[in-house]
PDB file of C-alpha atoms in Angstrom:
ATOM      1  CA  MET A   1     -42.222 -67.557 -38.834  1.00 68.00           C
ATOM      2  CA  SER A   2     -41.192 -70.116 -36.299  1.00 76.00           C
ATOM      3  CA  ARG A   3     -40.666 -73.511 -37.942  1.00 90.00           C
ATOM      4  CA  VAL A   4     -41.185 -75.556 -34.735  1.00 96.00           C
ATOM      5  CA  CYS A   5     -44.410 -77.457 -33.934  1.00 96.00           C
ATOM      6  CA  SER A   6     -45.914 -76.226 -30.649  1.00 94.00           C
ATOM      7  CA  VAL A   7     -47.475 -79.664 -29.982  1.00 94.00           C
ATOM      8  CA  CYS A   8     -44.721 -82.201 -30.625  1.00 95.00           C
ATOM      9  CA  GLY A   9     -41.725 -79.951 -30.956  1.00 96.00           C
ATOM     10  CA  LYS A  10     -40.785 -81.086 -34.474  1.00 96.00           C
ATOM     11  CA  GLY A  11     -38.227 -78.742 -35.995  1.00 97.00           C
ATOM     12  CA  GLN A  12     -35.719 -78.262 -38.825  1.00 96.00           C
ATOM     13  CA  GLN A  13     -33.426 -81.235 -39.634  1.00 96.00           C
ATOM     14  CA  SER A  14     -30.459 -81.289 -41.864  1.00 97.00           C
ATOM     15  CA  GLY A  15     -29.139 -83.750 -44.410  1.00 98.00           C
ATOM     16  CA  ASN A  16     -27.498 -84.022 -47.824  1.00 98.00           C
ATOM     17  CA  MET A  17     -28.563 -83.156 -51.350  1.00 98.00           C
ATOM     18  CA  VAL A  18     -27.009 -85.757 -53.614  1.00 98.00           C
ATOM     19  CA  SER A  19     -26.411 -84.876 -57.255  1.00 98.00           C
ATOM     20  CA  HIS A  20     -26.276 -87.263 -60.202  1.00 98.00           C
ATOM     21  CA  SER A  21     -22.401 -87.383 -59.792  1.00 98.00           C
ATOM     22  CA  LYS A  22     -22.963 -88.298 -56.071  1.00 98.00           C
ATOM     23  CA  ARG A  23     -21.518 -85.004 -54.807  1.00 98.00           C
ATOM     24  CA  ARG A  24     -23.061 -84.129 -51.421  1.00 98.00           C
ATOM     25  CA  THR A  25     -23.993 -80.667 -50.285  1.00 98.00           C
ATOM     26  CA  ARG A  26     -25.812 -79.811 -47.098  1.00 98.00           C
ATOM     27  CA  ARG A  27     -29.530 -78.920 -47.131  1.00 98.00           C
ATOM     28  CA  THR A  28     -32.416 -78.509 -44.588  1.00 97.00           C
ATOM     29  CA  PHE A  29     -35.635 -80.360 -44.217  1.00 97.00           C
ATOM     30  CA  ARG A  30     -38.365 -78.047 -42.766  1.00 96.00           C
ATOM     31  CA  PRO A  31     -41.630 -79.334 -41.271  1.00 96.00           C
ATOM     32  CA  ASN A  32     -44.936 -78.292 -42.740  1.00 96.00           C
ATOM     33  CA  VAL A  33     -46.255 -76.053 -39.950  1.00 96.00           C
ATOM     34  CA  GLN A  34     -49.527 -74.066 -40.181  1.00 96.00           C
ATOM     35  CA  LYS A  35     -50.825 -71.421 -37.825  1.00 96.00           C
ATOM     36  CA  ILE A  36     -54.072 -72.691 -36.307  1.00 96.00           C
ATOM     37  CA  SER A  37     -56.119 -72.296 -33.091  1.00 96.00           C
ATOM     38  CA  TYR A  38     -56.633 -75.420 -31.080  1.00 95.00           C
ATOM     39  CA  ILE A  39     -57.856 -76.466 -27.674  1.00 94.00           C
ATOM     40  CA  LYS A  40     -55.168 -77.287 -25.013  1.00 91.00           C
ATOM     41  CA  ASP A  41     -56.133 -78.010 -21.438  1.00 92.00           C
ATOM     42  CA  GLY A  42     -59.592 -76.549 -22.014  1.00 93.00           C
ATOM     43  CA  LYS A  43     -58.285 -73.218 -23.373  1.00 94.00           C
ATOM     44  CA  VAL A  44     -58.094 -71.998 -27.008  1.00 96.00           C
ATOM     45  CA  VAL A  45     -54.477 -71.576 -28.032  1.00 94.00           C
ATOM     46  CA  THR A  46     -53.127 -70.132 -31.227  1.00 95.00           C
ATOM     47  CA  GLY A  47     -49.831 -71.609 -32.484  1.00 95.00           C
ATOM     48  CA  TYR A  48     -47.826 -73.237 -35.259  1.00 95.00           C
ATOM     49  CA  VAL A  49     -48.694 -76.900 -35.570  1.00 96.00           C
ATOM     50  CA  CYS A  50     -47.324 -79.494 -37.972  1.00 96.00           C
ATOM     51  CA  THR A  51     -49.834 -81.109 -40.303  1.00 95.00           C
ATOM     52  CA  ARG A  52     -49.395 -84.544 -38.671  1.00 95.00           C
ATOM     53  CA  CYS A  53     -50.429 -83.102 -35.271  1.00 95.00           C
ATOM     54  CA  MET A  54     -53.377 -81.323 -36.908  1.00 95.00           C
ATOM     55  CA  LYS A  55     -55.100 -84.698 -37.256  1.00 94.00           C
ATOM     56  CA  SER A  56     -54.815 -85.488 -33.575  1.00 93.00           C
ATOM     57  CA  VAL A  57     -55.367 -81.980 -32.036  1.00 92.00           C
ATOM     58  CA  GLU A  58     -58.885 -80.855 -31.242  1.00 88.00           C
ATOM     59  CA  ARG A  59     -59.496 -77.729 -33.307  1.00 89.00           C
ATOM     60  CA  ALA A  60     -61.249 -74.667 -31.992  1.00 81.00           C
TER      61      ALA A  60
END
C-alpha cells in the first residue's frame, strides 16, 4: 500500500526512538492514510487520503 496522501502529498518521515537510557535508534512515522473515493475537479477519484485531508475533501 502506498503511504503517500494523494491530496497533500504527506508521506513517511523519520526520527528517533529514545529509550529510558537516552539511546537513540532510528524509526519511521507513517501517516494514517485510508483508501476512499472523493470528488476532484468534478470527477470521482479513488485514492489514498490522509485522515486530516478527509475532513476537507468532498466525499463521493
